[in-house]
Coordinates of C-alpha atoms in Angstrom, one line a residue:
X29 CA -119.4 -172.3 76.2
X30 CA -121.9 -174.7 74.5
X31 CA -124.0 -174.9 77.6
X32 CA -124.1 -171.1 77.9
X33 CA -125.0 -170.6 74.3
X34 CA -128.2 -172.7 74.7
X35 CA -129.6 -169.9 76.8
X36 CA -128.2 -167.0 74.7
X37 CA -131.6 -166.0 73.3
X38 CA -133.0 -165.3 76.7
X39 CA -129.8 -163.9 78.1
X40 CA -130.2 -160.7 76.1
X41 CA -133.3 -159.8 78.1
X42 CA -131.7 -160.3 81.5
X43 CA -130.3 -157.3 83.3
X44 CA -130.0 -158.5 86.9
X45 CA -131.7 -160.9 89.3
X46 CA -131.9 -161.5 93.0
X47 CA -130.4 -164.7 94.4
X48 CA -131.8 -166.5 97.3
X49 CA -129.9 -169.0 99.5
X50 CA -131.1 -171.8 101.6
X51 CA -129.8 -174.5 103.9
X52 CA -131.2 -178.0 104.3
X53 CA -133.7 -178.3 107.2
X54 CA -131.6 -180.6 109.5
X55 CA -132.9 -184.1 109.8
X56 CA -136.2 -183.5 108.0
X57 CA -134.9 -184.6 104.6
X58 CA -133.5 -187.8 106.0
X59 CA -136.9 -189.2 106.9
X60 CA -138.3 -188.8 103.3
X61 CA -137.6 -190.8 100.2
X62 CA -138.1 -189.7 97.6
X63 CA -137.3 -186.1 98.7
X64 CA -139.1 -183.3 96.8
X65 CA -136.6 -180.3 96.6
X66 CA -137.8 -176.7 96.3
X67 CA -135.9 -176.2 93.0
X68 CA -138.0 -176.3 89.9
X69 CA -137.2 -177.2 86.3
X70 CA -138.0 -175.1 83.2
X71 CA -141.7 -176.0 83.3
X72 CA -142.4 -175.7 87.0
X73 CA -141.8 -179.3 88.2
X74 CA -139.9 -179.8 91.5
X75 CA -136.6 -181.6 91.5
X76 CA -136.8 -185.0 93.2
X77 CA -134.0 -186.7 95.0
X78 CA -134.3 -190.5 95.0
X79 CA -131.9 -192.3 97.3
X80 CA -131.1 -196.0 96.6
X81 CA -127.8 -197.5 97.8
X82 CA -126.5 -194.2 99.1
X83 CA -128.3 -191.6 101.1
X84 CA -128.0 -187.9 100.2
X85 CA -129.7 -184.8 101.3
X86 CA -129.8 -181.1 100.2
X87 CA -127.0 -179.3 102.2
X88 CA -127.4 -175.8 100.7
X89 CA -128.6 -174.1 97.6
X90 CA -128.6 -170.8 95.7
X91 CA -131.4 -169.9 93.3
X92 CA -131.9 -166.8 91.1
X93 CA -135.3 -165.2 90.8
X94 CA -134.9 -164.8 87.0
X95 CA -136.1 -167.9 85.1
X96 CA -133.6 -167.0 82.4
X97 CA -130.5 -167.0 84.6
X98 CA -127.8 -169.6 84.6
X99 CA -125.3 -170.8 87.1
X100 CA -121.9 -172.3 86.4
X101 CA -119.4 -173.6 89.0
X102 CA -115.7 -174.0 89.3
X103 CA -113.8 -176.0 92.0
X104 CA -111.0 -174.1 93.7
X105 CA -110.2 -176.8 96.3
X106 CA -112.0 -179.4 98.4
X107 CA -113.5 -176.7 100.6
X108 CA -114.3 -173.9 98.1
X109 CA -116.3 -173.5 94.9
X110 CA -116.7 -170.4 92.7
X111 CA -120.3 -169.8 91.4
X112 CA -121.2 -167.3 88.8
X113 CA -124.3 -166.3 86.9
X114 CA -125.3 -163.5 84.6
X115 CA -124.9 -160.8 87.3
X116 CA -122.5 -162.0 90.1
X117 CA -119.5 -164.1 90.8
X118 CA -118.9 -165.4 94.4
X119 CA -117.0 -168.0 96.4
X120 CA -118.8 -170.5 98.6
X121 CA -117.4 -172.7 101.3
X122 CA -118.3 -176.4 101.6
X123 CA -120.7 -175.4 104.3
X124 CA -122.5 -172.9 102.1
X125 CA -121.0 -169.8 103.5
X126 CA -120.5 -167.0 101.0
X127 CA -116.8 -166.0 101.4
X128 CA -116.9 -163.1 99.0
X129 CA -119.1 -161.7 96.2
X130 CA -118.6 -159.4 93.2
X131 CA -121.1 -157.9 90.8
X132 CA -119.9 -159.1 87.4
X133 CA -122.0 -159.6 84.3
X134 CA -119.6 -162.1 82.8
X135 CA -120.6 -165.2 80.8
X136 CA -117.4 -167.0 81.6
X137 CA -114.8 -167.3 84.4
X138 CA -111.4 -169.0 84.2
X139 CA -108.1 -169.4 86.0
X140 CA -105.2 -167.7 84.4
X141 CA -101.6 -169.0 84.1
X142 CA -100.7 -166.9 87.2
X143 CA -103.3 -168.7 89.3
X144 CA -105.7 -165.8 89.4
X145 CA -109.4 -165.7 88.4
X146 CA -110.5 -163.7 85.4
X147 CA -113.8 -162.8 83.8
X148 CA -114.8 -161.1 80.6
X149 CA -117.9 -159.2 79.8
X150 CA -118.7 -158.3 76.2
X151 CA -121.4 -156.5 74.2
X152 CA -122.3 -159.5 72.0
X153 CA -121.3 -157.7 68.8
X154 CA -120.0 -161.0 67.4
X155 CA -123.6 -162.1 67.0
X156 CA -123.9 -159.4 64.2
X157 CA -122.2 -160.9 61.2
X158 CA -121.3 -157.4 59.9
X159 CA -119.3 -156.5 63.0
X160 CA -115.5 -156.9 63.1
X161 CA -114.9 -156.0 66.8
X162 CA -116.5 -156.3 70.2
X163 CA -116.1 -154.2 73.3
X164 CA -115.1 -156.1 76.4
X165 CA -114.2 -155.5 80.0
X166 CA -111.6 -157.9 81.5
X167 CA -111.3 -158.3 85.3
X168 CA -108.6 -160.2 87.1
X169 CA -108.9 -161.0 90.8
X170 CA -107.4 -163.3 93.4
X171 CA -109.0 -166.3 95.2
X172 CA -110.1 -163.9 98.0
X173 CA -112.1 -161.8 95.6
X174 CA -109.8 -158.8 95.5
X175 CA -109.6 -157.1 92.1
X176 CA -106.0 -157.1 90.9
X177 CA -106.4 -155.4 87.6
X178 CA -109.2 -154.4 85.2
X179 CA -109.3 -153.4 81.5
X180 CA -112.4 -151.6 80.4
X181 CA -113.8 -151.0 76.9
X182 CA -111.1 -153.0 75.0
X183 CA -111.9 -153.5 71.3
X184 CA -111.4 -157.2 70.6
X185 CA -111.2 -158.5 67.0
X186 CA -114.0 -160.9 66.0
X187 CA -112.5 -164.0 64.3
X188 CA -114.9 -166.0 62.0
X189 CA -113.1 -169.2 61.2
X190 CA -114.8 -171.6 58.7
X191 CA -114.1 -174.6 61.0
X192 CA -115.9 -173.0 64.0
X193 CA -119.6 -172.8 64.5
X194 CA -119.4 -169.6 66.5
X195 CA -117.3 -166.4 66.0
X196 CA -114.4 -166.3 68.4
X197 CA -112.8 -163.8 70.7
X198 CA -109.3 -164.6 71.9
X199 CA -108.0 -163.6 75.3
X200 CA -106.1 -165.0 78.3
X201 CA -103.9 -163.9 81.2
X202 CA -100.2 -165.0 81.2
X203 CA -98.0 -166.2 84.1
X204 CA -97.3 -162.6 85.2
X205 CA -100.9 -161.5 85.2
X206 CA -100.6 -159.5 81.9
X207 CA -103.6 -159.6 79.6
X208 CA -103.0 -161.2 76.2
X209 CA -105.8 -160.4 73.7
X210 CA -106.4 -160.2 70.0
X211 CA -107.5 -156.6 69.8
X212 CA -108.7 -155.0 66.6
X213 CA -105.2 -153.6 66.0
X214 CA -103.3 -156.8 66.7
X215 CA -102.3 -159.5 69.2
X216 CA -101.4 -157.4 72.3
X217 CA -99.9 -157.9 75.7
X218 CA -101.2 -155.4 78.2
X219 CA -99.4 -154.9 81.6
X220 CA -101.4 -154.9 84.8
X221 CA -101.3 -151.0 84.7
X222 CA -102.9 -151.1 81.2
X223 CA -99.8 -150.1 79.2
X224 CA -98.8 -152.0 76.1
X225 CA -95.9 -154.4 76.5
X226 CA -95.9 -155.6 72.9
X227 CA -98.3 -155.8 69.9
X228 CA -98.2 -157.6 66.6
X229 CA -100.4 -157.9 63.5
X230 CA -98.1 -160.5 62.1
X231 CA -95.9 -163.2 63.8
X232 CA -92.7 -164.0 62.0
X233 CA -90.6 -167.2 62.1
X234 CA -87.9 -168.4 59.6
X235 CA -88.9 -165.8 56.9
X236 CA -92.6 -166.8 57.2
X237 CA -95.2 -164.4 58.4
X238 CA -98.4 -165.5 60.1
X239 CA -101.5 -163.2 60.2
X240 CA -102.8 -163.1 63.8
X241 CA -106.3 -162.4 62.6
X242 CA -106.4 -166.0 61.2
X243 CA -105.9 -167.2 64.8
X244 CA -107.7 -170.4 65.9
X245 CA -106.2 -170.8 69.4
X246 CA -104.5 -168.8 72.2
X247 CA -103.1 -170.5 75.3
X248 CA -101.0 -169.2 78.2
X249 CA -98.4 -171.7 79.5
X250 CA -97.5 -171.5 83.2
X251 CA -93.8 -171.5 82.5
X252 CA -94.0 -168.2 80.5
X253 CA -94.7 -169.2 77.0
X254 CA -97.7 -168.4 74.8
X255 CA -99.1 -170.9 72.3
X256 CA -100.8 -169.5 69.2
X257 CA -102.6 -171.6 66.6
X258 CA -102.7 -170.0 63.2
X259 CA -103.9 -172.0 60.2
X260 CA -102.1 -175.3 60.4
X261 CA -99.2 -174.0 62.5
X262 CA -98.6 -173.9 66.3
X263 CA -96.4 -171.0 67.3
X264 CA -94.7 -170.6 70.6
X265 CA -94.0 -167.0 71.8
X266 CA -91.7 -165.9 74.6
X267 CA -92.5 -163.3 77.2
X268 CA -91.6 -160.5 74.7
X269 CA -94.0 -161.8 72.0
X270 CA -91.2 -163.3 69.8
X271 CA -91.7 -166.6 68.1
X272 CA -89.2 -169.2 69.4
X273 CA -90.5 -172.1 67.3
X274 CA -93.3 -173.2 65.0
X275 CA -94.5 -176.7 64.1
X276 CA -97.2 -178.0 61.8
X277 CA -100.2 -178.7 64.1
X278 CA -103.9 -178.2 63.8
X279 CA -105.1 -176.5 67.0
X280 CA -108.6 -175.1 67.9
X281 CA -109.8 -173.0 70.8
X282 CA -112.4 -175.5 71.9
X283 CA -110.1 -178.6 71.4
X284 CA -107.0 -177.4 73.4
X285 CA -106.3 -176.5 77.0
X286 CA -103.5 -176.0 79.5
X287 CA -103.8 -178.1 82.6
X288 CA -101.1 -177.6 85.3
X289 CA -97.8 -177.8 83.3
X290 CA -99.2 -179.7 80.3
X291 CA -100.9 -178.8 77.0
X292 CA -103.7 -181.1 76.0
X293 CA -105.1 -181.4 72.5
X294 CA -106.0 -184.0 69.9
X295 CA -106.3 -186.5 72.8
X296 CA -102.6 -186.3 73.7
X297 CA -100.6 -184.7 76.5
X298 CA -97.5 -182.5 75.9
X299 CA -95.0 -180.4 77.7
X300 CA -93.6 -177.3 76.1
X301 CA -89.8 -177.3 75.5
X302 CA -87.4 -174.8 73.9
X303 CA -87.7 -176.5 70.5
X304 CA -91.3 -177.8 70.4
X305 CA -93.7 -180.2 72.2
X306 CA -92.7 -183.3 74.0
X307 CA -95.4 -186.0 74.3
X308 CA -96.1 -187.2 77.8
X309 CA -96.1 -191.0 78.2
X310 CA -96.5 -191.5 81.9
X311 CA -99.8 -193.6 82.0
X312 CA -101.0 -192.0 85.2
X313 CA -100.6 -188.4 83.9
X314 CA -102.0 -189.4 80.5
X315 CA -105.1 -191.0 82.2
X316 CA -105.7 -188.0 84.4
X317 CA -105.3 -185.3 81.8
X318 CA -106.5 -186.9 78.6
X319 CA -110.1 -185.7 79.1
X320 CA -111.4 -189.1 80.0
X321 CA -113.4 -189.5 83.1
X322 CA -111.3 -192.0 85.0
X323 CA -112.8 -194.6 87.5
X324 CA -109.8 -194.5 89.8
X325 CA -109.6 -198.3 89.5
X326 CA -107.6 -198.7 86.4
X327 CA -110.2 -197.7 83.9
X328 CA -112.4 -194.9 82.5
X329 CA -116.0 -194.2 81.8
X330 CA -117.4 -194.1 78.2
X331 CA -120.8 -193.2 76.9
X332 CA -122.5 -194.5 73.8
X333 CA -124.8 -191.7 72.8
X334 CA -126.7 -193.8 70.4
X335 CA -127.9 -196.3 73.0
X336 CA -127.6 -193.9 76.1
X337 CA -125.3 -196.4 77.7
X338 CA -122.6 -195.6 80.2
X339 CA -119.8 -198.2 80.5
X340 CA -116.8 -198.6 82.8
X341 CA -113.9 -199.6 80.5
X342 CA -110.8 -201.5 81.7
X343 CA -107.8 -199.5 80.4
X344 CA -105.7 -202.7 79.9
X345 CA -108.2 -204.9 78.1
X346 CA -110.4 -202.3 76.6
X347 CA -113.4 -204.3 77.7
X348 CA -116.4 -203.1 79.7
X349 CA -116.4 -204.0 83.4
X350 CA -120.1 -203.1 83.5
X351 CA -122.7 -201.0 81.6
X352 CA -125.7 -199.0 82.5
X353 CA -128.4 -198.0 80.1
X354 CA -130.9 -195.2 80.6
X355 CA -134.3 -196.5 81.4
X356 CA -136.8 -197.1 78.6
X357 CA -139.2 -194.6 80.1
X358 CA -136.6 -191.8 80.1
X359 CA -135.6 -192.6 76.6
X360 CA -139.2 -192.7 75.4
X361 CA -139.7 -189.2 77.0
X362 CA -136.9 -187.9 74.7
X363 CA -134.0 -188.0 77.2
X364 CA -130.6 -189.5 76.6
X365 CA -127.1 -189.8 77.8
X366 CA -124.1 -188.3 76.1
X367 CA -120.4 -187.9 76.9
X368 CA -120.0 -184.9 74.6
X369 CA -119.8 -182.3 77.3
X370 CA -117.2 -182.9 80.1
X371 CA -119.3 -181.0 82.6
X372 CA -122.2 -183.6 82.7
X373 CA -120.0 -186.7 83.4
X374 CA -117.9 -186.8 86.5
X375 CA -116.3 -189.3 89.0
X376 CA -115.1 -189.0 92.5
X377 CA -111.9 -190.4 94.2
X378 CA -113.8 -193.5 95.3
X379 CA -114.8 -194.4 91.8
X380 CA -118.5 -193.4 92.0
X381 CA -119.7 -191.9 88.8
X382 CA -122.3 -189.2 88.1
X383 CA -123.9 -188.5 84.7
X384 CA -126.6 -186.1 83.5
X385 CA -129.3 -186.6 80.9
X386 CA -130.0 -183.9 78.4
X387 CA -133.0 -182.9 80.6
X388 CA -130.8 -182.5 83.7
X389 CA -131.5 -185.7 85.6
X390 CA -128.4 -187.1 87.3
X391 CA -127.8 -190.8 87.9
X392 CA -125.0 -191.9 90.2
X393 CA -123.6 -195.4 90.2
X394 CA -121.0 -197.0 92.5
X395 CA -117.7 -198.6 91.3
X396 CA -119.6 -201.9 90.6
X397 CA -122.3 -200.1 88.5
X398 CA -125.0 -200.3 91.2
X399 CA -127.4 -197.3 91.4
X400 CA -126.7 -195.0 94.4
X401 CA -129.1 -192.1 93.9
X402 CA -130.8 -190.1 91.2
X403 CA -131.8 -186.4 91.1
X404 CA -134.8 -186.1 88.8
X405 CA -134.7 -182.9 86.7
X406 CA -137.0 -182.9 83.7
X407 CA -136.3 -179.8 81.6
X408 CA -138.1 -179.6 78.4
X409 CA -135.4 -177.4 76.8
X410 CA -132.0 -179.1 76.7
X411 CA -130.4 -178.4 80.0
X412 CA -127.6 -180.7 81.1
X413 CA -126.5 -180.5 84.7
X414 CA -123.0 -179.5 85.7
X415 CA -121.6 -182.0 88.3
X416 CA -118.5 -181.3 90.5
X417 CA -117.6 -183.8 93.3
X418 CA -116.2 -181.4 95.9
X419 CA -115.3 -183.8 98.8
X420 CA -115.9 -187.4 99.7
X421 CA -119.4 -186.5 100.9
X422 CA -120.4 -183.4 98.9
X423 CA -121.4 -182.8 95.3
X424 CA -122.0 -179.4 93.6
X425 CA -124.7 -179.4 90.9
X426 CA -125.8 -176.5 88.7
X427 CA -128.7 -176.5 86.4
X428 CA -130.1 -173.3 84.8
X429 CA -130.9 -170.8 87.6
X430 CA -130.1 -173.2 90.5
X431 CA -126.8 -174.2 92.2
X432 CA -127.0 -176.8 95.0
X433 CA -124.8 -178.9 97.2
X434 CA -125.8 -182.5 98.0
X435 CA -124.4 -184.1 101.1
X436 CA -124.0 -187.9 101.6
X437 CA -125.5 -188.9 104.9
X438 CA -123.8 -191.9 106.3
X439 CA -125.9 -194.5 108.1
X440 CA -124.0 -194.7 111.4
X441 CA -124.8 -197.9 113.3
X442 CA -124.8 -198.4 117.0
X443 CA -124.2 -201.6 119.0
X444 CA -124.6 -202.1 122.8
X445 CA -122.7 -205.0 124.3
X446 CA -122.3 -206.5 120.9
X447 CA -126.0 -206.2 119.9
X448 CA -126.9 -203.9 117.0
X449 CA -129.5 -201.4 118.1
X450 CA -132.6 -200.4 116.1
X451 CA -133.1 -196.7 116.4
X452 CA -136.2 -194.6 115.7
X453 CA -134.1 -191.5 115.0
X454 CA -131.0 -191.7 112.8
X455 CA -127.6 -190.9 114.2
X456 CA -125.7 -188.0 112.6
X457 CA -122.5 -186.1 113.1
X458 CA -122.2 -182.5 114.4
X459 CA -118.8 -180.9 114.8
X460 CA -117.3 -184.3 114.3
X461 CA -119.3 -185.8 117.1
X462 CA -122.0 -188.5 116.8
X463 CA -125.4 -187.3 118.1
X464 CA -128.2 -189.5 119.3
X465 CA -131.7 -189.0 120.5
X466 CA -131.7 -188.2 124.2
X467 CA -134.6 -190.5 125.0
X468 CA -133.1 -193.5 123.1
X469 CA -129.6 -193.3 124.6
X470 CA -130.9 -193.0 128.2
X471 CA -133.5 -195.7 127.7
X472 CA -130.8 -197.9 126.3
X473 CA -128.4 -197.3 129.2
X474 CA -131.3 -197.6 131.7
X475 CA -130.7 -194.1 133.1
X476 CA -133.2 -191.9 134.8
X477 CA -133.7 -188.6 132.8
X478 CA -135.4 -185.4 134.0
X479 CA -136.3 -182.5 131.7
X480 CA -136.7 -179.1 133.3
X481 CA -138.5 -177.1 130.6
X482 CA -138.2 -173.6 131.9
X483 CA -134.4 -173.9 132.1
X484 CA -134.0 -176.1 129.0
X485 CA -132.1 -178.4 131.3
X486 CA -131.4 -182.1 131.0
X487 CA -130.6 -184.2 134.1
X488 CA -129.5 -187.9 133.7
X489 CA -128.8 -190.2 136.6
X490 CA -127.5 -193.8 136.9
X491 CA -125.7 -195.7 139.6
X492 CA -124.8 -192.6 141.6
X493 CA -123.6 -190.7 138.5
X494 CA -125.3 -187.5 137.5
X495 CA -125.0 -185.3 134.4
X496 CA -126.6 -181.9 134.0
X497 CA -126.7 -180.4 130.5
X498 CA -128.5 -177.4 128.9
X499 CA -130.0 -177.3 125.5
X500 CA -127.7 -175.2 123.2
X501 CA -124.9 -175.0 125.7
X502 CA -121.6 -176.9 125.8
X503 CA -121.3 -176.2 129.5
X504 CA -122.6 -178.6 132.2
X505 CA -121.7 -180.7 135.2
X506 CA -120.7 -184.3 135.8
X507 CA -121.1 -185.4 139.4
X508 CA -121.1 -181.8 140.5
X509 CA -117.9 -180.9 138.6
X510 CA -118.2 -178.1 135.9
X511 CA -117.4 -179.6 132.5
X512 CA -117.1 -178.2 129.0
X513 CA -117.9 -180.7 126.3
X514 CA -117.3 -180.5 122.5
X515 CA -120.8 -180.4 121.2
X516 CA -124.0 -178.9 122.8
X517 CA -127.3 -180.8 122.9
X518 CA -129.5 -179.6 120.0
X519 CA -133.2 -179.7 119.3
X520 CA -134.1 -180.8 115.7
X521 CA -137.8 -181.3 114.7
X522 CA -138.9 -181.5 118.3
X523 CA -136.3 -184.2 119.1
X524 CA -133.4 -183.5 121.5
X525 CA -130.0 -184.9 120.5
X526 CA -127.0 -185.3 122.7
X527 CA -123.3 -186.3 122.0
X528 CA -123.3 -190.1 122.4
X529 CA -119.7 -190.5 123.6
X530 CA -119.9 -187.8 126.3
X531 CA -123.2 -189.0 127.9
X532 CA -122.2 -192.7 127.7
X533 CA -118.8 -192.3 129.2
X534 CA -120.1 -189.9 131.9
X535 CA -122.5 -192.6 133.0
X536 CA -119.7 -195.2 133.2
X537 CA -119.9 -196.9 129.7
X538 CA -117.0 -197.5 127.4
X539 CA -117.3 -196.2 123.8
X540 CA -115.4 -197.2 120.7
X541 CA -115.7 -195.7 117.2
X542 CA -115.2 -198.0 114.2
X543 CA -114.2 -195.5 111.5
X544 CA -114.1 -198.0 108.7
X545 CA -117.6 -199.3 109.2
X546 CA -118.9 -196.2 110.9
X547 CA -120.2 -198.0 114.0
X548 CA -120.4 -196.7 117.5
X549 CA -119.7 -199.6 119.9
X550 CA -120.9 -199.1 123.5
X551 CA -120.0 -201.5 126.3
X552 CA -122.0 -201.3 129.6
X553 CA -121.8 -204.2 132.0
X554 CA -124.7 -202.8 134.1
X555 CA -127.4 -203.1 131.5
X556 CA -128.6 -205.8 129.0
X557 CA -129.1 -203.0 126.4
X558 CA -130.8 -205.2 123.8
X559 CA -133.4 -203.2 121.9

């Protein structure tokens, strides 16, 4: 919400914008460092990817034509991310394929207690201090993009709490997919067909009445309860809108959330019971849900905003394992690090950490605090990057009108008869198979190779063995026998690549794959193979 509000002034002028999508240009980006990306910051400078101890490249990207647009992302699972901007919401696979798309001018997208996605579009009436209600449209849809229910032109009450910077609108979807919202005529539960299930202007418990228009928090719990914060009380409502318990607790909309079957607020983790809240003490659960960015090695990451220093803190001793301070040149340019916003500090399962400056630049460090890569984004207006590690090798990054996926490119090594080989063209994986330059593998194995250009045909011969392959086809022959192999030869930047295991074994070599160290080991007794 805070990130979105920074662009609010320009949002009012945006109606719709076109989105362009691009894939990385194969091996081209691997040969360059630093890599100048096509995305630009808010004053026209290109983003720059600088690889250090890890090698990344641009896998795919989406960009809006409008300079005032803004992307946000939400991880569904390791293979899918939901992207949305001021005009659309769409699901994208890890490979950059758009799975579905919906026109939706929402400024927010969330997951309801029933597991569905929901968006809200409003008329910004809450920006007028004289207005008491705002018209909204709420849409609920499943993970396949199918609309399950929609509520149009609902009149939500605008709540102006003294302890909140911005006016608030309260809404959520419960575990059955019903919309729960504070309308201008009371807290209301609307069924999926739009009929009212229950409505209340006051909530009563033990002869005490609570004014719903003094609300400061509304949460839907997956097990069927609603949690409502009013003044200094936390009320638990059942499925029929009746209060089942109330306890003195200060709760705020921005400081509380429901994650899985837990309620998180004031730095503590709770489960909801029939009589109140039960604090969770399991250290693993507390660490994963407390809001801290954990390092997956018994600690968590902490940012000192005053010194722009990121530290990896050992949970047991409370001492820093290592610290990283933003460079003097970045700080002198007005950039800094802060842990204030959860979206700009993230870690992956291996313990690598990613943090964004207030200008958008991302620095990634390994579990020992060594630099891995940086993505230089130098916005003049505050524009933190949102960072989502999607898989072990892919990271989703959004900043203003751009959403990109960076892919880690592993440096696959090759040895022949125990000797490490120096290659001109880097090995890479395609469809799970390691690919190698045709010229280099056949020179290495001392095979004769013939290229028949008009048929895009490759012929390799050695010691009476003969392989015939065709560019772009996975059909060929080995010693005159028709063969179908897993991956077809490909042409990238005028270099032909072939599957290393298939061609090596077809010519009589033995091939082993070292998965831990990512090394292809070839044994061939008919050649010296040293290169």
